[in-house]
Steps between C-alpha positions, in 0.01 A plus 500: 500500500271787609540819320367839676427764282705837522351850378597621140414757235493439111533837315300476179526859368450610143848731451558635124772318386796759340797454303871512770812657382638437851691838614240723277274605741682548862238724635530449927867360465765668692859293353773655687872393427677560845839697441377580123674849450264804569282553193563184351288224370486245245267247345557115606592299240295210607189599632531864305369688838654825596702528760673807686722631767377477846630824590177729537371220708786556747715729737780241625732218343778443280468414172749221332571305195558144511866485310420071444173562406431250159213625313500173273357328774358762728204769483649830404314647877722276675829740380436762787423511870462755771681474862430635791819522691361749754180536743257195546194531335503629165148493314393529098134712554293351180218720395187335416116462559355500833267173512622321168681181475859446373773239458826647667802354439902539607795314342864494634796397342847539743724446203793575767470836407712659769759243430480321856370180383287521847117456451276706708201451732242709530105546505269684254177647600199566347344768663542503860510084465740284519478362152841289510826391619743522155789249517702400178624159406802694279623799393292406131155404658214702415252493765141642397221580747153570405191583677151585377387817763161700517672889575352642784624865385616698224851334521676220581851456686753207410767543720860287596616530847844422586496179818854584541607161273612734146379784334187453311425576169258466234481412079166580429178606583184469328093571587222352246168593507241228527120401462328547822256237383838220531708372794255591805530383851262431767636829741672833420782423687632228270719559182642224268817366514622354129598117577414373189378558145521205291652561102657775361412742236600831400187627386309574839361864524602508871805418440472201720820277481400065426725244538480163304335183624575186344470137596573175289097372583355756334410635156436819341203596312462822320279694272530750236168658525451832672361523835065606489608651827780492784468499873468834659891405655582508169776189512763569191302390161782229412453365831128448463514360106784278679361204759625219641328131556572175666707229246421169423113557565504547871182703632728675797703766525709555788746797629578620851576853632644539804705705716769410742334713780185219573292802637530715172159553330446582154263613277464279170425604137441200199450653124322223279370535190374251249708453163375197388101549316312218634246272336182472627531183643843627651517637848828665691411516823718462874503579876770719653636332855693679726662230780217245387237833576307560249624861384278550146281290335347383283647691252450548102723713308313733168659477177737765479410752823751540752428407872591563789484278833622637838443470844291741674674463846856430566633107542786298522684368272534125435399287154243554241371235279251557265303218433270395241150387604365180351270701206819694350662384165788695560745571746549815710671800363723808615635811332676655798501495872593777795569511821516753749642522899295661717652823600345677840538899494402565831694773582342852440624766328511867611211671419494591144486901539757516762743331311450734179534795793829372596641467165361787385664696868843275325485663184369882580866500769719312256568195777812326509371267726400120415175525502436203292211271480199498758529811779391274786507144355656279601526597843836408444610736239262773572633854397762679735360792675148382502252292703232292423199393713442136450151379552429107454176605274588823328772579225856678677430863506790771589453648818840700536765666246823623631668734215763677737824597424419342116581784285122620430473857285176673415157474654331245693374220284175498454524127448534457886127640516431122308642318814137549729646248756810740620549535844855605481638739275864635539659686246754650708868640366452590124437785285140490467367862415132660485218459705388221759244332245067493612503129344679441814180568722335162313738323688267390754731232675795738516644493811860689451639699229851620506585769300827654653805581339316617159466833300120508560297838582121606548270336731379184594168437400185544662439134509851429679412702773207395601610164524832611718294748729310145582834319537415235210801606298868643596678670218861658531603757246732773415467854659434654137123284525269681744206312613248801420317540792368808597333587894221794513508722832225288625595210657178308412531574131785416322521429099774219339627609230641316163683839453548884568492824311569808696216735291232198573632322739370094551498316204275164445401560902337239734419554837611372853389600841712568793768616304776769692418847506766617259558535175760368307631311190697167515 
């Protein structure tokens, strides 16, 4: 049989070991309880972490009670959902730290809710991606999705969008902070889909979820010494005092992992430890094979320091056996096992100031609109009233905002001086008041501003002018906005003005030639 060797990585780092009271320290979770009351939270009874109402996290939805719900059997977060019975795309924005590494993760529970017995179809989103298509078995399954994402910004968007097969909803959403040193990938682009994560303990400080694995052909083996040191992905300290070996004295160990979709690729994570203190003349030692490739090896687990094994590209699933070569004593040895789909976030998001200038513009004019999620991605679902320029290399940037006829009161935003790719700019039929702003001038791409049908007065700035007088930029305004220009006798010499003052005359003046011999103000 020949056996080609894939890459790996071994992490041996020296971590401090320290005492877990799982749910005492939550610092970086976000546990929201969708259609919790406003102002209400609670402590789990199981895994004693905090959880509160998703309503500061968002503007749309309808919050419900499940009236079947049975708490001897289900998770008291299950109880409540949120609906979105109106719009398309409605978005959760997460706040959290540009460049660091967390475990999101989204549960839904139907529970017939809406007393229709009819369960919906829709897809959820992680940022502007695609992250799934949700479909239910029953009204009672619980359907968890979990990704481990690198933010790109200061936020993060989870959003449902309705595909026109039910209303979607959500039970409960949840961010962890996590270890840059763990769960890296080969490109930027690629997060980590949960597949897999082999046992099931409550004390994990990421409040990772395991699931049992048993099998009739092999035996535990546990210790109870403490652990000299854990791995750096700090696997739950029950599972790593906790292994499993082959029975009956066989020297392989064999489990597959695969997906349905042959073309998935994961990324693999083995936990090992040694519980057993060897004799001198006793050895534990075993290859890893991936598909009869040789995936790690040789290997020797220390006495009581956690390890970690993963692969340091992406692969595809198929059957591991760990093998023992001809010097070991003992057979091989695992604590725990993950697995994780690759997930391709290739779609951009808008750039990162723009999109805090838009929902700042949102806030500052009280917005009914649904301005949820991403302004320009998706394509898709990109904002009403704006567009987006869409370059195959660069991040969506906003080149045009359309506010007529929405209602607007006050000044100008300022904000808008934050979206430096503007070419069109109408803020036509509202109640805007004050002056036409100089922030506007930065505006180098502007093309057309529309500013009719306001309560606006002064002048136009200096700026402004210039750039109409050389037909770069149109702008249409009210008569009560005069573009501050005044002409000198002499036809040669003229002065633009940003304003006028009868004692002093041109205020903030540049010049222009060949201007008309008389004088006036605009």
């Amino acid at each position: 049989m020949v056996k080609t060797k894939h890459y790996f990585i071994i992490l041996f780092i020296s971590f401090t070991l320290a005492v877990l009271v799982h749910g005492q320290n939550q610092t970086g979770f976000i546990s929201l309880d969708c259609g919790l009351p406003a102002g209400s939270s609670y402590i789990d009874s199981i895994t004693g972490i905090n959880y509160t109402s998703d309503e500061p996290y968002i503007q749309t939805g309808t919050t419900h009670s499940l009236s079947r719900f049975n708490s001897s059997i289900q998770q008291q977060f299950l109880e409540n959902l949120r609906s979105f019975p109106q719009g398309v795309r409605h978005c959760y924005q997460l706040n959290l730290t540009k460049g660091e590494k967390y475990l999101i993760r989204a549960s839904f529970m139907y529970g017939n809710y809406d007393e229709k017995d009819e369960n919906p179809e829709f897809d959820l989103y992680l940022g502007p991606t695609l992250w799934a298509s949700m479909v239910f078995e029953n009204s009672t399954s619980v359907v968890v999705k979990e990704i481990i994402h690198v933010v790109k910004a200061r936020y993060l968007h989870v959003c449902v969008v309705n595909t026109g097969k039910g209303i979607p909803f959500i039970s409960v959403l949840e961010s962890r902070l996590l270890s840059n040193l763990t769960y890296n990938t080969d490109s930027e682009t690629q997060a980590l889909e949960f597949f897999l994560r082999i046992f099931w303990f409550p004390e994990d400080i990421y409040d990772r979820v395991w699931q049992p694995y048993r099998r009739n052909d092999l035996a535990t083996i546990n210790s109870s010494s403490s652990l000299i040191r854990n791995s750096p992905f700090d696997p739950p300290l029950v599972a790593m005092m906790t292994a499993s070996i082959p029975m009956n004295g066989s020297q392989t160990l064999n489990f597959t992992v695969r997906d349905s979709d042959p073309d998935v690729e994961f990324y693999f994570y083995m936990h090992v430890v040694e519980l057993e203190e060897l004799q001198a003349n006793q050895t534990r030692e075993f290859n890893i094979y991936l598909n009869d490739n040789l995936w790690y090896g040789r290997f020797s687990p220390t006495y009581l320091r956690g390890n970690t094994i993963q692969s340091s590209r992406s692969v595809k699933g198929g059957q591991f056996s760990m093998e023992s070569t001809r010097s070991s004593t003992h057979p091989p040895i695992i604590n725990a096992f993950e697995a994780y789909k690759v997930k391709e976030l290739v779609e951009s998001q808008t750039v990162e100031r723009e999109v805090n200038a838009m929902m700042n513009i949102k806030s500052m004019y009280g917005l009914k609109k649904n301005w949820e999620g991403d302004p320009c991605a998706p394509r898709t679902y990109s904002w009403e009233g704006l567009d987006c320029s869409y370059e195959d290399s660069d991040p969506p940037r906003i080149i045009s905002l359309n506010l007529s006829s929405s209602g607007l009161s006050g000044e100008i935003s300022p904000y808008i001086g934050n979206l430096t790719q503007l070419q069109y700019l109408d803020l036509s039929n509202n109640n805007l008041t004050g002056g036409v702003p100089e922030f506007l001038t930065r505006l180098q791409f502007l093309t057309l501003i529309n500013l009719q049908g306001n309560a606006l007065n002064g002048s136009v700035p200096a700026g402004l002018i210039d750039r109409i007088n050389r037909r770069f930029l149109q702008l249409k305004k009210s008569n009560s906005v005069h573009m501050g220009i005044m002409y000198h006798r002499d036809k040669n010499v003229g002065e633009q003005c940003s304003g006028y003052n009868s004692s002093i005359g041109c205020i903030g003046a540049v010049y222009c030639h060949n201007c008309f011999s008389s004088l006036m103000v605009v």
